[in-house]
Coordinates of C-alpha atoms in Angstrom, one line a residue:
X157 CA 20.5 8.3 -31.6
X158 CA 17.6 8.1 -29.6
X159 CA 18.0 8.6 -25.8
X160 CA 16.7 5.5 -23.6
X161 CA 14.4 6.7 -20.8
X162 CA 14.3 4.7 -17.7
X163 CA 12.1 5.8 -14.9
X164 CA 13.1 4.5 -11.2
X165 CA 11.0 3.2 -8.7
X166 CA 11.9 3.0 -5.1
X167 CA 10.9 3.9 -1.7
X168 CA 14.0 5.0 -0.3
X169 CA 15.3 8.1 -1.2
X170 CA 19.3 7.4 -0.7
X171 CA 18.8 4.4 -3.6
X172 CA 17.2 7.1 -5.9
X173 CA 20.3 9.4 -5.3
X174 CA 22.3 6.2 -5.7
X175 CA 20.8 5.2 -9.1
X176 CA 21.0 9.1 -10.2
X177 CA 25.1 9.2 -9.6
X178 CA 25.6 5.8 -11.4
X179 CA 23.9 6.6 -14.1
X180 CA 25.9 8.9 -16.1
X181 CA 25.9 7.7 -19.7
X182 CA 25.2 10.6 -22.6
X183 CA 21.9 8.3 -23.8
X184 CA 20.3 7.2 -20.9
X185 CA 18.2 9.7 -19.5
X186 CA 16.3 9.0 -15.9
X187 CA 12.7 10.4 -17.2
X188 CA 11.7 10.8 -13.2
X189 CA 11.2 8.7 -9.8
X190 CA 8.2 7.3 -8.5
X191 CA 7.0 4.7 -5.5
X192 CA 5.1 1.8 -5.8
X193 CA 1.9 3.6 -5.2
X194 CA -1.3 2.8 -7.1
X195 CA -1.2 6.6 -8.4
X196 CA 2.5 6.4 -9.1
X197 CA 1.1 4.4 -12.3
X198 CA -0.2 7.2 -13.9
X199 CA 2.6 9.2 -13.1
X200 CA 4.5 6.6 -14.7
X201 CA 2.1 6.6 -17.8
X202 CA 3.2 10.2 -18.2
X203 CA 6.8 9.6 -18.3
X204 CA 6.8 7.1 -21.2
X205 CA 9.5 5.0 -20.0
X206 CA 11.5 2.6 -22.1
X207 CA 13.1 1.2 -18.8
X208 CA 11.2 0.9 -15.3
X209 CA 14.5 0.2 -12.8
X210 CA 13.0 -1.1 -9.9
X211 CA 15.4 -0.9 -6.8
X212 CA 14.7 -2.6 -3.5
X213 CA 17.2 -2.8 -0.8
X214 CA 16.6 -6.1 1.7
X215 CA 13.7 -8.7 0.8
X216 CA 11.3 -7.9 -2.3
X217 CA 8.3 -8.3 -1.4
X218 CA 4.8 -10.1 -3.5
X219 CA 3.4 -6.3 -3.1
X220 CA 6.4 -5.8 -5.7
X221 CA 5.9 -8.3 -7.9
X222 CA 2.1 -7.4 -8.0
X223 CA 2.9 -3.6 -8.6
X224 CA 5.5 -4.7 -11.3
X225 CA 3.0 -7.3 -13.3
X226 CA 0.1 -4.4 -12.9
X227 CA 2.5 -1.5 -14.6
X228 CA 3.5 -4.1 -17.4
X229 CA -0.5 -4.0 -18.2
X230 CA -1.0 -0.8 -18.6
X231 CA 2.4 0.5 -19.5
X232 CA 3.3 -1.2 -23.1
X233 CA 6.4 -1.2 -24.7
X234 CA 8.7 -0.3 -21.7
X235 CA 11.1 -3.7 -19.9
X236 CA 11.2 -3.7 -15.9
X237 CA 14.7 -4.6 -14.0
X238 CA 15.0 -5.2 -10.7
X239 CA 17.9 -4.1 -9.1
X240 CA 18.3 -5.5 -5.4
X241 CA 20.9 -6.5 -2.5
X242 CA 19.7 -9.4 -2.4
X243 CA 19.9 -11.9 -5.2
X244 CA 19.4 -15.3 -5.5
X245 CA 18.2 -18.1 -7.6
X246 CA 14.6 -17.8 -6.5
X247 CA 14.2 -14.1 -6.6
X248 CA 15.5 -14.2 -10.1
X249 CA 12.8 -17.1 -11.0
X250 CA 10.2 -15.2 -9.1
X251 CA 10.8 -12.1 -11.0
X252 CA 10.9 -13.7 -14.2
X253 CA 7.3 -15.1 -13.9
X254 CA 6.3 -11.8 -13.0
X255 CA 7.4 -9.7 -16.2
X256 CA 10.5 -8.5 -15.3
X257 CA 13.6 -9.2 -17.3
X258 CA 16.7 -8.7 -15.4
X259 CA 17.7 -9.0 -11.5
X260 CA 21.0 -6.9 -11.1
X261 CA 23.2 -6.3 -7.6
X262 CA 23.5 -2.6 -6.4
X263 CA 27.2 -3.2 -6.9
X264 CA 27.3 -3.5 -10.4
X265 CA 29.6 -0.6 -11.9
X266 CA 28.3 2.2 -13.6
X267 CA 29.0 1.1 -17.3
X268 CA 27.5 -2.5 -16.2
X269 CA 24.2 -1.0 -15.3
X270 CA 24.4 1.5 -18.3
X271 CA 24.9 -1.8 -20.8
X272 CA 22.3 -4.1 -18.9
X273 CA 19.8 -1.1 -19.4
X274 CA 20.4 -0.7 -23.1
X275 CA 21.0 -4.4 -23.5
X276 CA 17.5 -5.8 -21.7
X277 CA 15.5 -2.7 -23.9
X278 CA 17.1 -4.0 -27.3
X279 CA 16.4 -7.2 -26.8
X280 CA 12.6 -6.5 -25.7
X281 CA 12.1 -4.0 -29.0
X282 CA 13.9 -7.2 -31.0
X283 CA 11.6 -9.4 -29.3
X284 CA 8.4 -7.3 -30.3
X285 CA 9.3 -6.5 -34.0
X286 CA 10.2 -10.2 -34.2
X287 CA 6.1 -11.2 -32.6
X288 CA 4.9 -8.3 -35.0
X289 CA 6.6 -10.1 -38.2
X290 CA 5.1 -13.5 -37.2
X291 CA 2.1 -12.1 -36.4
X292 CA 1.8 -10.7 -40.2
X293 CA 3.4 -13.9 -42.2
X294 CA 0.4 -15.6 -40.3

């Protein structure tokens, strides 16, 4: 089977170390860590990620959002989550309208994150083929 590799973004250091230790699953591989820099996105390009896992402790900001929609142009094929301290109703709806898929608590447990990740990717490749068929009976 083919390993899925999620790239993290995040600014603080101690959530990268965080994500690293709960992440522990045989096919999941963390590809690398970036920041939500403008030249982070080519790093990113370079990393081919499946899953970008986005992780932003306190309020998630438009800058965010902006960086998230931006990556989903130029990286194709990969499915953002956000994973955040912070949830609510209209975080989850801002997100949404923004690209990304999923809005999970830092508290989930390890094999909760590890199923969301594969989960939110299968569904996104099922989602594609499913566009590509339509696209050919047309």
């Amino acid at each position: 089977m083919e390993k899925l590799n999620v790239v993290v973004l995040t600014s603080d250091i101690d959530l990268r170390i965080y994500i690293k230790n709960r992440i522990i699953a045989d096919d999941i591989v963390i590809a690398g860590y970036s920041d939500f820099s403008d030249a982070a996105k080519l790093k990113i390009l370079g990393m081919f990620p499946d899953v970008v896992l986005c992780a932003v402790a306190g309020r998630v900001g438009d800058d965010i959002f902006q960086f998230v929609q931006s990556l989903l142009c130029d990286v194709h094929g990969c499915v953002v989550v956000l994973m955040t301290d912070s949830m609510d109703v209209e975080l989850a709806s801002t997100a949404a309208q923004f690209g990304i898929r999923r809005v999970i608590p830092f508290d989930i447990s390890s094999e909760d994150l590890e199923e969301s990740l594969r989960k939110v990717y299968f569904l996104e490749q099922q989602r594609l083929m499913d566009t590509n068929a339509s696209k050919r009976v047309r």
